[in-house]
PDB file of C-alpha atoms in Angstrom:
ATOM      1  CA  UNK Q 789     -94.951 -17.358 -48.811  1.00  0.00           C
ATOM      2  CA  UNK Q 790     -97.587 -19.974 -47.394  1.00  0.00           C
ATOM      3  CA  UNK Q 791     -97.518 -22.596 -48.398  1.00  0.00           C
ATOM      4  CA  UNK Q 792    -101.355 -23.030 -47.693  1.00  0.00           C
ATOM      5  CA  UNK Q 793    -102.830 -21.171 -51.064  1.00  0.00           C
ATOM      6  CA  UNK Q 794    -101.822 -17.609 -49.782  1.00  0.00           C
ATOM      7  CA  UNK Q 795     -99.138 -14.854 -49.952  1.00  0.00           C
ATOM      8  CA  UNK Q 796     -97.494 -13.770 -47.726  1.00  0.00           C
ATOM      9  CA  UNK Q 797     -98.143 -10.413 -48.192  1.00  0.00           C
ATOM     10  CA  UNK Q 798    -101.734 -11.471 -47.213  1.00  0.00           C
ATOM     11  CA  UNK Q 799    -101.296 -12.657 -43.462  1.00  0.00           C
ATOM     12  CA  UNK Q 800    -102.786 -11.249 -40.996  1.00  0.00           C
ATOM     13  CA  UNK Q 801    -101.283 -12.877 -37.974  1.00  0.00           C
ATOM     14  CA  UNK Q 802     -97.970 -12.611 -36.863  1.00  0.00           C
ATOM     15  CA  UNK Q 803     -97.594 -15.489 -35.307  1.00  0.00           C
ATOM     16  CA  UNK Q 804     -98.404 -17.060 -38.144  1.00  0.00           C
ATOM     17  CA  UNK Q 805     -94.255 -17.535 -38.218  1.00  0.00           C
ATOM     18  CA  UNK Q 806     -94.267 -19.346 -34.910  1.00  0.00           C
ATOM     19  CA  UNK Q 807     -96.405 -22.688 -35.728  1.00  0.00           C
ATOM     20  CA  UNK Q 808     -94.744 -23.217 -39.290  1.00  0.00           C
ATOM     21  CA  UNK Q 809     -91.180 -23.962 -37.327  1.00  0.00           C
ATOM     22  CA  UNK Q 810     -92.444 -26.427 -35.392  1.00  0.00           C
ATOM     23  CA  UNK Q 811     -95.099 -27.695 -38.002  1.00  0.00           C
ATOM     24  CA  UNK Q 812     -91.390 -27.791 -39.570  1.00  0.00           C
ATOM     25  CA  UNK Q 813     -90.053 -29.787 -36.876  1.00  0.00           C
ATOM     26  CA  UNK Q 814     -92.502 -31.703 -36.548  1.00  0.00           C
ATOM     27  CA  UNK Q 815     -92.181 -33.456 -39.749  1.00  0.00           C
ATOM     28  CA  UNK Q 816     -88.249 -33.658 -40.015  1.00  0.00           C
ATOM     29  CA  UNK Q 817     -88.210 -35.591 -37.286  1.00  0.00           C
ATOM     30  CA  UNK Q 818     -91.592 -37.888 -38.986  1.00  0.00           C
ATOM     31  CA  UNK Q 819     -89.124 -37.850 -41.559  1.00  0.00           C
ATOM     32  CA  UNK Q 820     -86.450 -38.810 -39.329  1.00  0.00           C
ATOM     33  CA  UNK Q 821     -88.661 -41.665 -37.697  1.00  0.00           C
ATOM     34  CA  UNK Q 822     -90.258 -43.091 -39.909  1.00  0.00           C
ATOM     35  CA  UNK Q 823     -86.878 -44.517 -41.997  1.00  0.00           C
ATOM     36  CA  UNK Q 824     -85.952 -46.640 -39.019  1.00  0.00           C
ATOM     37  CA  UNK Q 825     -89.523 -48.324 -38.765  1.00  0.00           C
ATOM     38  CA  UNK Q 826     -90.083 -51.628 -39.397  1.00  0.00           C
ATOM     39  CA  UNK Q 827     -91.995 -52.288 -42.587  1.00  0.00           C
ATOM     40  CA  UNK Q 828     -94.791 -54.370 -39.543  1.00  0.00           C
ATOM     41  CA  UNK Q 829     -95.586 -50.804 -39.176  1.00  0.00           C
ATOM     42  CA  UNK Q 830     -96.136 -48.479 -42.003  1.00  0.00           C
ATOM     43  CA  UNK Q 831     -99.582 -49.139 -41.718  1.00  0.00           C
ATOM     44  CA  UNK Q 832     -99.642 -47.832 -37.945  1.00  0.00           C
ATOM     45  CA  UNK Q 833     -98.413 -44.413 -39.246  1.00  0.00           C
ATOM     46  CA  UNK Q 834     -99.470 -43.067 -41.935  1.00  0.00           C
ATOM     47  CA  UNK Q 835    -103.177 -42.362 -41.139  1.00  0.00           C
ATOM     48  CA  UNK Q 836    -101.508 -39.954 -37.910  1.00  0.00           C
ATOM     49  CA  UNK Q 837     -98.875 -38.850 -40.478  1.00  0.00           C
ATOM     50  CA  UNK Q 838    -101.741 -37.139 -42.908  1.00  0.00           C
ATOM     51  CA  UNK Q 839    -103.765 -36.191 -39.801  1.00  0.00           C
ATOM     52  CA  UNK Q 840    -101.135 -34.108 -38.892  1.00  0.00           C
ATOM     53  CA  UNK Q 841    -101.201 -32.805 -42.261  1.00  0.00           C
ATOM     54  CA  UNK Q 842    -104.620 -31.761 -41.861  1.00  0.00           C
ATOM     55  CA  UNK Q 843    -104.495 -29.893 -38.600  1.00  0.00           C
ATOM     56  CA  UNK Q 844    -102.339 -27.896 -39.612  1.00  0.00           C
ATOM     57  CA  UNK Q 845    -103.910 -27.295 -42.921  1.00  0.00           C
ATOM     58  CA  UNK Q 846    -106.756 -26.255 -40.814  1.00  0.00           C
ATOM     59  CA  UNK Q 847    -104.238 -24.205 -38.195  1.00  0.00           C
ATOM     60  CA  UNK Q 848    -103.810 -22.632 -41.433  1.00  0.00           C
ATOM     61  CA  UNK Q 849    -106.861 -21.766 -42.359  1.00  0.00           C
ATOM     62  CA  UNK Q 850    -107.899 -19.875 -39.190  1.00  0.00           C
ATOM     63  CA  UNK Q 851    -104.685 -17.741 -39.234  1.00  0.00           C
ATOM     64  CA  UNK Q 852    -106.188 -15.185 -41.875  1.00  0.00           C
ATOM     65  CA  UNK Q 853    -105.446 -16.114 -44.493  1.00  0.00           C
ATOM     66  CA  UNK Q 854    -107.471 -15.201 -48.550  1.00  0.00           C
ATOM     67  CA  UNK Q 855    -107.043 -17.962 -49.093  1.00  0.00           C
ATOM     68  CA  UNK Q 856    -108.692 -19.399 -45.490  1.00  0.00           C
ATOM     69  CA  UNK Q 857    -111.398 -21.423 -47.410  1.00  0.00           C
ATOM     70  CA  UNK Q 858    -108.757 -23.567 -49.689  1.00  0.00           C
ATOM     71  CA  UNK Q 859    -107.317 -24.350 -45.800  1.00  0.00           C
ATOM     72  CA  UNK Q 860    -110.479 -25.468 -44.944  1.00  0.00           C
ATOM     73  CA  UNK Q 861    -111.392 -28.085 -48.194  1.00  0.00           C
ATOM     74  CA  UNK Q 862    -107.601 -29.746 -47.899  1.00  0.00           C
ATOM     75  CA  UNK Q 863    -107.902 -29.900 -43.899  1.00  0.00           C
ATOM     76  CA  UNK Q 864    -111.768 -31.632 -44.564  1.00  0.00           C
ATOM     77  CA  UNK Q 865    -110.047 -33.569 -47.208  1.00  0.00           C
ATOM     78  CA  UNK Q 866    -106.491 -35.351 -45.489  1.00  0.00           C
ATOM     79  CA  UNK Q 867    -108.961 -36.166 -42.089  1.00  0.00           C
ATOM     80  CA  UNK Q 868    -111.446 -37.967 -44.118  1.00  0.00           C
ATOM     81  CA  UNK Q 869    -108.027 -39.793 -45.361  1.00  0.00           C
ATOM     82  CA  UNK Q 870    -106.249 -40.382 -42.783  1.00  0.00           C
ATOM     83  CA  UNK Q 871    -109.479 -41.581 -41.017  1.00  0.00           C
ATOM     84  CA  UNK Q 872    -109.787 -43.951 -44.326  1.00  0.00           C
ATOM     85  CA  UNK Q 873    -106.497 -45.188 -43.002  1.00  0.00           C
ATOM     86  CA  UNK Q 874    -106.764 -46.050 -39.525  1.00  0.00           C
ATOM     87  CA  UNK Q 875    -109.864 -47.570 -40.699  1.00  0.00           C
ATOM     88  CA  UNK Q 876    -109.038 -49.571 -43.063  1.00  0.00           C
ATOM     89  CA  UNK Q 877    -108.400 -53.563 -41.878  1.00  0.00           C
ATOM     90  CA  UNK Q 878    -106.419 -54.007 -44.901  1.00  0.00           C
ATOM     91  CA  UNK Q 879    -104.168 -56.005 -43.865  1.00  0.00           C
ATOM     92  CA  UNK Q 880    -101.161 -55.069 -46.673  1.00  0.00           C
ATOM     93  CA  UNK Q 881     -99.508 -51.999 -47.922  1.00  0.00           C
ATOM     94  CA  UNK Q 882    -101.903 -51.963 -50.996  1.00  0.00           C
ATOM     95  CA  UNK Q 883    -104.865 -49.058 -49.746  1.00  0.00           C
ATOM     96  CA  UNK Q 884    -102.067 -47.255 -47.301  1.00  0.00           C
ATOM     97  CA  UNK Q 885    -100.273 -46.974 -50.530  1.00  0.00           C
ATOM     98  CA  UNK Q 886    -102.886 -45.544 -52.391  1.00  0.00           C
ATOM     99  CA  UNK Q 887    -103.684 -42.993 -49.904  1.00  0.00           C
ATOM    100  CA  UNK Q 888    -100.435 -41.597 -49.484  1.00  0.00           C
ATOM    101  CA  UNK Q 889    -100.564 -41.012 -53.007  1.00  0.00           C
ATOM    102  CA  UNK Q 890    -103.802 -39.422 -52.987  1.00  0.00           C
ATOM    103  CA  UNK Q 891    -102.586 -36.493 -50.413  1.00  0.00           C
ATOM    104  CA  UNK Q 892     -99.261 -36.146 -51.660  1.00  0.00           C
ATOM    105  CA  UNK Q 893    -100.638 -35.531 -55.579  1.00  0.00           C
ATOM    106  CA  UNK Q 894    -103.208 -33.320 -54.212  1.00  0.00           C
ATOM    107  CA  UNK Q 895    -100.802 -31.582 -51.591  1.00  0.00           C
ATOM    108  CA  UNK Q 896     -98.545 -31.073 -55.066  1.00  0.00           C
ATOM    109  CA  UNK Q 897    -101.035 -29.698 -57.286  1.00  0.00           C
ATOM    110  CA  UNK Q 898    -101.297 -27.579 -55.309  1.00  0.00           C
ATOM    111  CA  UNK Q 899     -98.501 -26.566 -53.519  1.00  0.00           C
ATOM    112  CA  UNK Q 900     -97.060 -25.872 -58.057  1.00  0.00           C
ATOM    113  CA  UNK Q 901    -100.947 -23.883 -58.097  1.00  0.00           C
ATOM    114  CA  UNK Q 902     -99.695 -21.167 -56.050  1.00  0.00           C
ATOM    115  CA  UNK Q 903     -96.389 -20.366 -56.895  1.00  0.00           C
ATOM    116  CA  UNK Q 904     -97.155 -19.840 -59.465  1.00  0.00           C
ATOM    117  CA  UNK Q 905    -100.089 -17.305 -59.282  1.00  0.00           C
ATOM    118  CA  UNK Q 906     -97.638 -16.340 -56.395  1.00  0.00           C
ATOM    119  CA  UNK Q 907     -94.501 -15.570 -59.459  1.00  0.00           C
ATOM    120  CA  UNK Q 908     -94.096 -11.886 -58.906  1.00  0.00           C
ATOM    121  CA  UNK Q 909     -94.666 -12.020 -55.177  1.00  0.00           C
ATOM    122  CA  UNK Q 910     -92.686 -13.495 -53.583  1.00  0.00           C
ATOM    123  CA  UNK Q 911     -88.893 -14.969 -54.611  1.00  0.00           C
ATOM    124  CA  UNK Q 912     -89.308 -17.990 -52.942  1.00  0.00           C
ATOM    125  CA  UNK Q 913     -92.022 -18.718 -55.403  1.00  0.00           C
ATOM    126  CA  UNK Q 914     -89.836 -21.550 -57.802  1.00  0.00           C
ATOM    127  CA  UNK Q 915     -88.777 -23.181 -54.255  1.00  0.00           C
ATOM    128  CA  UNK Q 916     -92.465 -24.777 -53.238  1.00  0.00           C
ATOM    129  CA  UNK Q 917     -92.646 -25.039 -57.429  1.00  0.00           C
ATOM    130  CA  UNK Q 918     -90.180 -27.552 -56.898  1.00  0.00           C
ATOM    131  CA  UNK Q 919     -91.370 -28.990 -54.445  1.00  0.00           C
ATOM    132  CA  UNK Q 920     -94.461 -29.517 -55.022  1.00  0.00           C
ATOM    133  CA  UNK Q 921     -92.964 -31.494 -58.560  1.00  0.00           C
ATOM    134  CA  UNK Q 922     -91.676 -33.550 -56.116  1.00  0.00           C
ATOM    135  CA  UNK Q 923     -94.389 -33.813 -54.039  1.00  0.00           C
ATOM    136  CA  UNK Q 924     -96.993 -34.839 -57.228  1.00  0.00           C
ATOM    137  CA  UNK Q 925     -93.818 -37.197 -58.500  1.00  0.00           C
ATOM    138  CA  UNK Q 926     -93.887 -39.480 -55.421  1.00  0.00           C
ATOM    139  CA  UNK Q 927     -97.558 -39.295 -55.130  1.00  0.00           C
ATOM    140  CA  UNK Q 928     -97.831 -40.904 -58.875  1.00  0.00           C
ATOM    141  CA  UNK Q 929     -95.390 -43.210 -57.532  1.00  0.00           C
ATOM    142  CA  UNK Q 930     -96.611 -44.442 -54.819  1.00  0.00           C
ATOM    143  CA  UNK Q 931    -100.345 -44.770 -56.452  1.00  0.00           C
ATOM    144  CA  UNK Q 932     -99.281 -46.823 -59.079  1.00  0.00           C
ATOM    145  CA  UNK Q 933     -98.230 -49.926 -58.984  1.00  0.00           C
ATOM    146  CA  UNK Q 934     -93.935 -49.410 -57.942  1.00  0.00           C
ATOM    147  CA  UNK Q 935     -95.433 -49.263 -54.279  1.00  0.00           C
ATOM    148  CA  UNK Q 936     -96.007 -52.670 -54.255  1.00  0.00           C
ATOM    149  CA  UNK Q 937     -93.383 -53.459 -50.949  1.00  0.00           C
ATOM    150  CA  UNK Q 938     -92.867 -51.719 -48.063  1.00  0.00           C
ATOM    151  CA  UNK Q 939     -89.141 -49.737 -48.521  1.00  0.00           C
ATOM    152  CA  UNK Q 940     -90.977 -48.521 -50.647  1.00  0.00           C
ATOM    153  CA  UNK Q 941     -94.132 -47.044 -48.779  1.00  0.00           C
ATOM    154  CA  UNK Q 942     -91.537 -46.292 -46.272  1.00  0.00           C
ATOM    155  CA  UNK Q 943     -89.195 -44.309 -48.822  1.00  0.00           C
ATOM    156  CA  UNK Q 944     -92.010 -42.273 -50.115  1.00  0.00           C
ATOM    157  CA  UNK Q 945     -93.355 -41.330 -46.397  1.00  0.00           C
ATOM    158  CA  UNK Q 946     -89.722 -39.899 -45.360  1.00  0.00           C
ATOM    159  CA  UNK Q 947     -89.864 -37.996 -47.796  1.00  0.00           C
ATOM    160  CA  UNK Q 948     -92.934 -37.614 -47.629  1.00  0.00           C
ATOM    161  CA  UNK Q 949     -91.120 -35.837 -44.024  1.00  0.00           C
ATOM    162  CA  UNK Q 950     -88.621 -33.878 -45.289  1.00  0.00           C
ATOM    163  CA  UNK Q 951     -90.016 -32.514 -48.460  1.00  0.00           C
ATOM    164  CA  UNK Q 952     -92.851 -30.800 -46.337  1.00  0.00           C
ATOM    165  CA  UNK Q 953     -90.480 -29.784 -42.926  1.00  0.00           C
ATOM    166  CA  UNK Q 954     -88.477 -27.589 -46.205  1.00  0.00           C
ATOM    167  CA  UNK Q 955     -91.912 -25.840 -46.767  1.00  0.00           C
ATOM    168  CA  UNK Q 956     -92.806 -25.068 -43.663  1.00  0.00           C
ATOM    169  CA  UNK Q 957     -89.241 -24.516 -42.507  1.00  0.00           C
ATOM    170  CA  UNK Q 958     -88.812 -22.198 -45.720  1.00  0.00           C
ATOM    171  CA  UNK Q 959     -92.010 -20.438 -44.716  1.00  0.00           C
ATOM    172  CA  UNK Q 960     -91.312 -20.162 -41.995  1.00  0.00           C
ATOM    173  CA  UNK Q 961     -88.075 -17.262 -42.161  1.00  0.00           C
ATOM    174  CA  UNK Q 962     -89.881 -15.853 -44.533  1.00  0.00           C
ATOM    175  CA  UNK Q 963     -92.810 -14.345 -42.926  1.00  0.00           C
ATOM    176  CA  UNK Q 964     -90.706 -14.029 -39.667  1.00  0.00           C
ATOM    177  CA  UNK Q 965     -88.557 -11.019 -42.256  1.00  0.00           C
ATOM    178  CA  UNK Q 966     -91.697  -9.792 -43.514  1.00  0.00           C
ATOM    179  CA  UNK Q 967     -92.425  -9.295 -39.946  1.00  0.00           C
ATOM    180  CA  UNK Q 968     -89.530  -7.267 -39.391  1.00  0.00           C
ATOM    181  CA  UNK Q 969     -89.413  -5.556 -41.451  1.00  0.00           C
ATOM    182  CA  UNK Q 970     -92.592  -4.247 -40.870  1.00  0.00           C
ATOM    183  CA  UNK Q 971     -91.672  -2.522 -37.647  1.00  0.00           C
ATOM    184  CA  UNK Q 972     -89.135  -0.391 -39.003  1.00  0.00           C
ATOM    185  CA  UNK Q 973     -91.790   1.031 -42.547  1.00  0.00           C
ATOM    186  CA  UNK Q 974     -93.121   4.209 -40.970  1.00  0.00           C
ATOM    187  CA  UNK Q 975     -96.834   5.041 -41.143  1.00  0.00           C
ATOM    188  CA  UNK Q 976     -96.389   8.622 -43.531  1.00  0.00           C
ATOM    189  CA  UNK Q 977    -100.086  10.514 -44.133  1.00  0.00           C
ATOM    190  CA  UNK Q 978    -101.876   9.008 -46.173  1.00  0.00           C
ATOM    191  CA  UNK Q 979    -101.320  12.520 -49.163  1.00  0.00           C
ATOM    192  CA  UNK Q 980     -97.511  11.549 -48.334  1.00  0.00           C
ATOM    193  CA  UNK Q 981     -97.850   8.312 -49.071  1.00  0.00           C
ATOM    194  CA  UNK Q 982     -99.736   9.157 -52.288  1.00  0.00           C
ATOM    195  CA  UNK Q 983     -96.754  10.747 -53.175  1.00  0.00           C
ATOM    196  CA  UNK Q 984     -94.359   8.744 -52.804  1.00  0.00           C
ATOM    197  CA  UNK Q 985     -95.568   6.687 -54.615  1.00  0.00           C
ATOM    198  CA  UNK Q 986     -96.230   8.308 -57.787  1.00  0.00           C
ATOM    199  CA  UNK Q 987     -92.641   9.304 -56.868  1.00  0.00           C
ATOM    200  CA  UNK Q 988     -91.463   5.550 -57.027  1.00  0.00           C
ATOM    201  CA  UNK Q 989     -93.662   4.810 -59.710  1.00  0.00           C
ATOM    202  CA  UNK Q 990     -92.241   7.200 -62.289  1.00  0.00           C
ATOM    203  CA  UNK Q 991     -88.495   5.983 -60.173  1.00  0.00           C
ATOM    204  CA  UNK Q 992     -89.313   2.843 -60.893  1.00  0.00           C
ATOM    205  CA  UNK Q 993     -90.079   4.572 -65.295  1.00  0.00           C
ATOM    206  CA  UNK Q 994     -87.258   6.018 -65.702  1.00  0.00           C
ATOM    207  CA  UNK Q 995     -84.792   3.349 -64.512  1.00  0.00           C
ATOM    208  CA  UNK Q 996     -86.602   0.522 -67.275  1.00  0.00           C
ATOM    209  CA  UNK Q 997     -86.815   3.296 -69.808  1.00  0.00           C
ATOM    210  CA  UNK Q 998     -83.484   3.627 -72.167  1.00  0.00           C
ATOM    211  CA  UNK Q 999     -82.294   6.002 -73.456  1.00  0.00           C
ATOM    212  CA  UNK Q1000     -82.475   7.731 -76.880  1.00  0.00           C
ATOM    213  CA  UNK Q1001     -78.587   6.895 -78.539  1.00  0.00           C
ATOM    214  CA  UNK Q1002     -79.414   9.818 -81.167  1.00  0.00           C
ATOM    215  CA  UNK Q1003     -79.221  12.472 -78.093  1.00  0.00           C
ATOM    216  CA  UNK Q1004     -75.884  11.361 -76.735  1.00  0.00           C
ATOM    217  CA  UNK Q1005     -74.837  15.000 -76.035  1.00  0.00           C
ATOM    218  CA  UNK Q1006     -73.485  17.031 -73.761  1.00  0.00           C
ATOM    219  CA  UNK Q1007     -76.576  19.874 -72.618  1.00  0.00           C
ATOM    220  CA  UNK Q1008     -75.338  22.085 -69.455  1.00  0.00           C
ATOM    221  CA  UNK Q1009     -77.429  21.348 -66.494  1.00  0.00           C
ATOM    222  CA  UNK Q1010     -79.350  24.406 -66.752  1.00  0.00           C
ATOM    223  CA  UNK Q1011     -81.795  24.082 -69.027  1.00  0.00           C
ATOM    224  CA  UNK Q1012     -84.147  26.567 -70.010  1.00  0.00           C
ATOM    225  CA  UNK Q1013     -87.875  25.341 -69.343  1.00  0.00           C
ATOM    226  CA  UNK Q1014     -88.664  22.637 -72.564  1.00  0.00           C
ATOM    227  CA  UNK Q1015     -85.440  22.111 -73.436  1.00  0.00           C
ATOM    228  CA  UNK Q1016     -83.927  18.312 -73.560  1.00  0.00           C
ATOM    229  CA  UNK Q1017     -82.469  16.861 -69.979  1.00  0.00           C
ATOM    230  CA  UNK Q1018     -78.907  16.761 -69.780  1.00  0.00           C
ATOM    231  CA  UNK Q1019     -77.193  13.824 -69.882  1.00  0.00           C
ATOM    232  CA  UNK Q1020     -76.730  11.428 -67.466  1.00  0.00           C
ATOM    233  CA  UNK Q1021     -79.671  13.715 -65.195  1.00  0.00           C
ATOM    234  CA  UNK Q1022     -80.976  11.262 -62.310  1.00  0.00           C
ATOM    235  CA  UNK Q1023     -84.704  10.706 -62.019  1.00  0.00           C
ATOM    236  CA  UNK Q1024     -84.339  13.201 -58.688  1.00  0.00           C
ATOM    237  CA  UNK Q1025     -81.927  15.934 -60.673  1.00  0.00           C
ATOM    238  CA  UNK Q1026     -85.299  15.987 -63.408  1.00  0.00           C
ATOM    239  CA  UNK Q1027     -88.394  15.522 -61.192  1.00  0.00           C
ATOM    240  CA  UNK Q1028     -86.556  19.165 -59.476  1.00  0.00           C
ATOM    241  CA  UNK Q1029     -85.871  20.727 -62.756  1.00  0.00           C
ATOM    242  CA  UNK Q1030     -89.542  20.188 -63.508  1.00  0.00           C
ATOM    243  CA  UNK Q1031     -90.975  21.709 -60.941  1.00  0.00           C
ATOM    244  CA  UNK Q1032     -88.466  25.012 -60.988  1.00  0.00           C
ATOM    245  CA  UNK Q1033     -90.063  24.455 -65.062  1.00  0.00           C
ATOM    246  CA  UNK Q1034     -92.820  24.604 -64.326  1.00  0.00           C
ATOM    247  CA  UNK Q1035     -93.370  26.802 -61.497  1.00  0.00           C
ATOM    248  CA  UNK Q1036     -91.614  29.244 -63.675  1.00  0.00           C
ATOM    249  CA  UNK Q1037     -94.594  28.633 -66.429  1.00  0.00           C
ATOM    250  CA  UNK Q1038     -97.271  28.771 -63.872  1.00  0.00           C
ATOM    251  CA  UNK Q1039     -96.154  32.593 -62.364  1.00  0.00           C
ATOM    252  CA  UNK Q1040     -95.658  33.746 -65.938  1.00  0.00           C
ATOM    253  CA  UNK Q1041     -99.318  32.725 -66.705  1.00  0.00           C
ATOM    254  CA  UNK Q1042    -100.341  34.652 -63.300  1.00  0.00           C
ATOM    255  CA  UNK Q1043    -101.143  30.986 -62.244  1.00  0.00           C
ATOM    256  CA  UNK Q1044     -99.712  31.716 -58.511  1.00  0.00           C
ATOM    257  CA  UNK Q1045     -98.773  35.741 -59.022  1.00  0.00           C
ATOM    258  CA  UNK Q1046     -98.722  38.518 -60.631  1.00  0.00           C
ATOM    259  CA  UNK Q1047     -95.236  38.054 -63.656  1.00  0.00           C
ATOM    260  CA  UNK Q1048     -92.097  39.452 -63.311  1.00  0.00           C
ATOM    261  CA  UNK Q1049     -92.379  43.447 -63.366  1.00  0.00           C
ATOM    262  CA  UNK Q1050     -95.973  43.005 -63.333  1.00  0.00           C
ATOM    263  CA  UNK Q1051     -98.194  46.017 -61.088  1.00  0.00           C
ATOM    264  CA  UNK Q1052     -98.993  44.940 -57.975  1.00  0.00           C
ATOM    265  CA  UNK Q1053    -102.614  43.515 -57.822  1.00  0.00           C
ATOM    266  CA  UNK Q1054    -105.352  46.658 -56.073  1.00  0.00           C
ATOM    267  CA  UNK Q1055    -105.863  46.344 -52.269  1.00  0.00           C
ATOM    268  CA  UNK Q1056    -109.676  45.360 -50.833  1.00  0.00           C
ATOM    269  CA  UNK Q1057    -109.925  49.343 -50.328  1.00  0.00           C
ATOM    270  CA  UNK Q1058    -108.605  51.047 -53.314  1.00  0.00           C
ATOM    271  CA  UNK Q1059    -111.652  49.639 -55.792  1.00  0.00           C
ATOM    272  CA  UNK Q1060    -114.919  50.416 -56.112  1.00  0.00           C
ATOM    273  CA  UNK Q1061    -117.432  50.219 -53.978  1.00  0.00           C
ATOM    274  CA  UNK Q1062    -120.323  46.953 -54.920  1.00  0.00           C
ATOM    275  CA  UNK Q1063    -123.620  48.353 -56.327  1.00  0.00           C
ATOM    276  CA  UNK Q1064    -127.296  47.041 -54.370  1.00  0.00           C
ATOM    277  CA  UNK Q1065    -129.547  47.774 -56.042  1.00  0.00           C
ATOM    278  CA  UNK Q1066    -130.084  47.901 -60.346  1.00  0.00           C
ATOM    279  CA  UNK Q1067    -129.416  51.400 -60.703  1.00  0.00           C
ATOM    280  CA  UNK Q1068    -125.906  50.905 -58.945  1.00  0.00           C
ATOM    281  CA  UNK Q1069    -125.162  48.127 -61.487  1.00  0.00           C
ATOM    282  CA  UNK Q1070    -125.972  50.508 -64.380  1.00  0.00           C
ATOM    283  CA  UNK Q1071    -124.384  54.276 -63.385  1.00  0.00           C
ATOM    284  CA  UNK Q1072    -121.422  51.407 -62.822  1.00  0.00           C
ATOM    285  CA  UNK Q1073    -119.066  50.976 -65.665  1.00  0.00           C
ATOM    286  CA  UNK Q1074    -117.164  47.749 -65.783  1.00  0.00           C
ATOM    287  CA  UNK Q1075    -113.768  47.318 -64.469  1.00  0.00           C
ATOM    288  CA  UNK Q1076    -112.721  46.477 -68.006  1.00  0.00           C
ATOM    289  CA  UNK Q1077    -114.402  48.677 -70.074  1.00  0.00           C
ATOM    290  CA  UNK Q1078    -112.174  50.526 -71.679  1.00  0.00           C
ATOM    291  CA  UNK Q1079    -112.074  54.619 -71.014  1.00  0.00           C
ATOM    292  CA  UNK Q1080    -112.822  57.143 -74.119  1.00  0.00           C
ATOM    293  CA  UNK Q1081    -109.425  59.194 -75.618  1.00  0.00           C
ATOM    294  CA  UNK Q1082    -110.100  62.687 -73.919  1.00  0.00           C
ATOM    295  CA  UNK Q1083    -109.249  64.752 -77.410  1.00  0.00           C
ATOM    296  CA  UNK Q1084    -105.632  66.958 -77.770  1.00  0.00           C
ATOM    297  CA  UNK Q1085    -105.860  70.538 -76.076  1.00  0.00           C
ATOM    298  CA  UNK Q1086    -108.057  69.309 -72.813  1.00  0.00           C
ATOM    299  CA  UNK Q1087    -111.187  69.656 -74.125  1.00  0.00           C
TER     300      UNK Q1087
END
C-alpha cells in the first residue's frame, strides 16, 4: 500500500513503484551512513534528512492518489521542520533531537492511521501499523529527556532511515505486483462484467454459508424444480440447476414459449383484419369472446 496515506488500489501512476524503490535505497544508505557519523556532524545532516522526507511526500502527492492533500500537507510540514533544523544556531542536540522527534511522531501517527483504514484493502496493512508504532515510539524517545546525548540521536536517525527504507521497499514491491497483475486482466464488456461480479458475489456467499446439519441426506443429482438441493452440490452445479428450473417454469407459464403439447400460435396471415372504423370495431367479435353453442341436430 502507499503508506503516504493511500491504498495501492488508488494509485494512478504506474511509475510510482520505481521512485519508491529509489527512495528505499536512499533511506537505507542514509540509515547506514548516519550510524558512521561523528557526533559533531549530527546537527548538519539531520536537516537535509528531514528535507529528503519532505521531497518524498511531495512526489507522492504528484502521483495522483486520492489522499494527495495529506501528502501535500506532510511535505509542507516536513519542509518547515527541515528548514528550522538548518537555520537553528543551537550548538547542542536539544533542538535537533526535538525536531527529529516531531518528524517521527507525525510520520508514525499517519502511518498507523492509514494502516488501520486500509486493513481490508491490502494484506500488508499490519506491517505499516507496526512501522508506524515503532516510528512513534522513536519520536517519543527523541522528544523526551532520554535523547540528550549524541549517541542517542545517532541511533534514532539511523532507525529512522531503516524504517523508511523498509516501508518504501515493501510499498514499491506491492505496487509492482499490482501493476503486473493489471496487465493480465481481461477487460470484459459491461454486461459480462456485471454478470461476472454477480457470479463472484454469489460464489462468495455460497462458500461462507454453512450447510444445515439436519439436511445432510442423499438426494439424486436430478432434483425437480423447487426440490431440495443435492448434498455436496457445487456452486456452479447449483447455478446450472437453478437456471434450468427457472427456464422450465417460464416455459410452463408460456412466457418464453408455448407449453409442451399446446396448440401453436396462429400465423399472422390467419388473423382477421384489423377494423379501421368505429362501425367495424362494433361489428367485429372479440377474439376471446365465447361463441354460442349450436343446438342439437344442426338447427
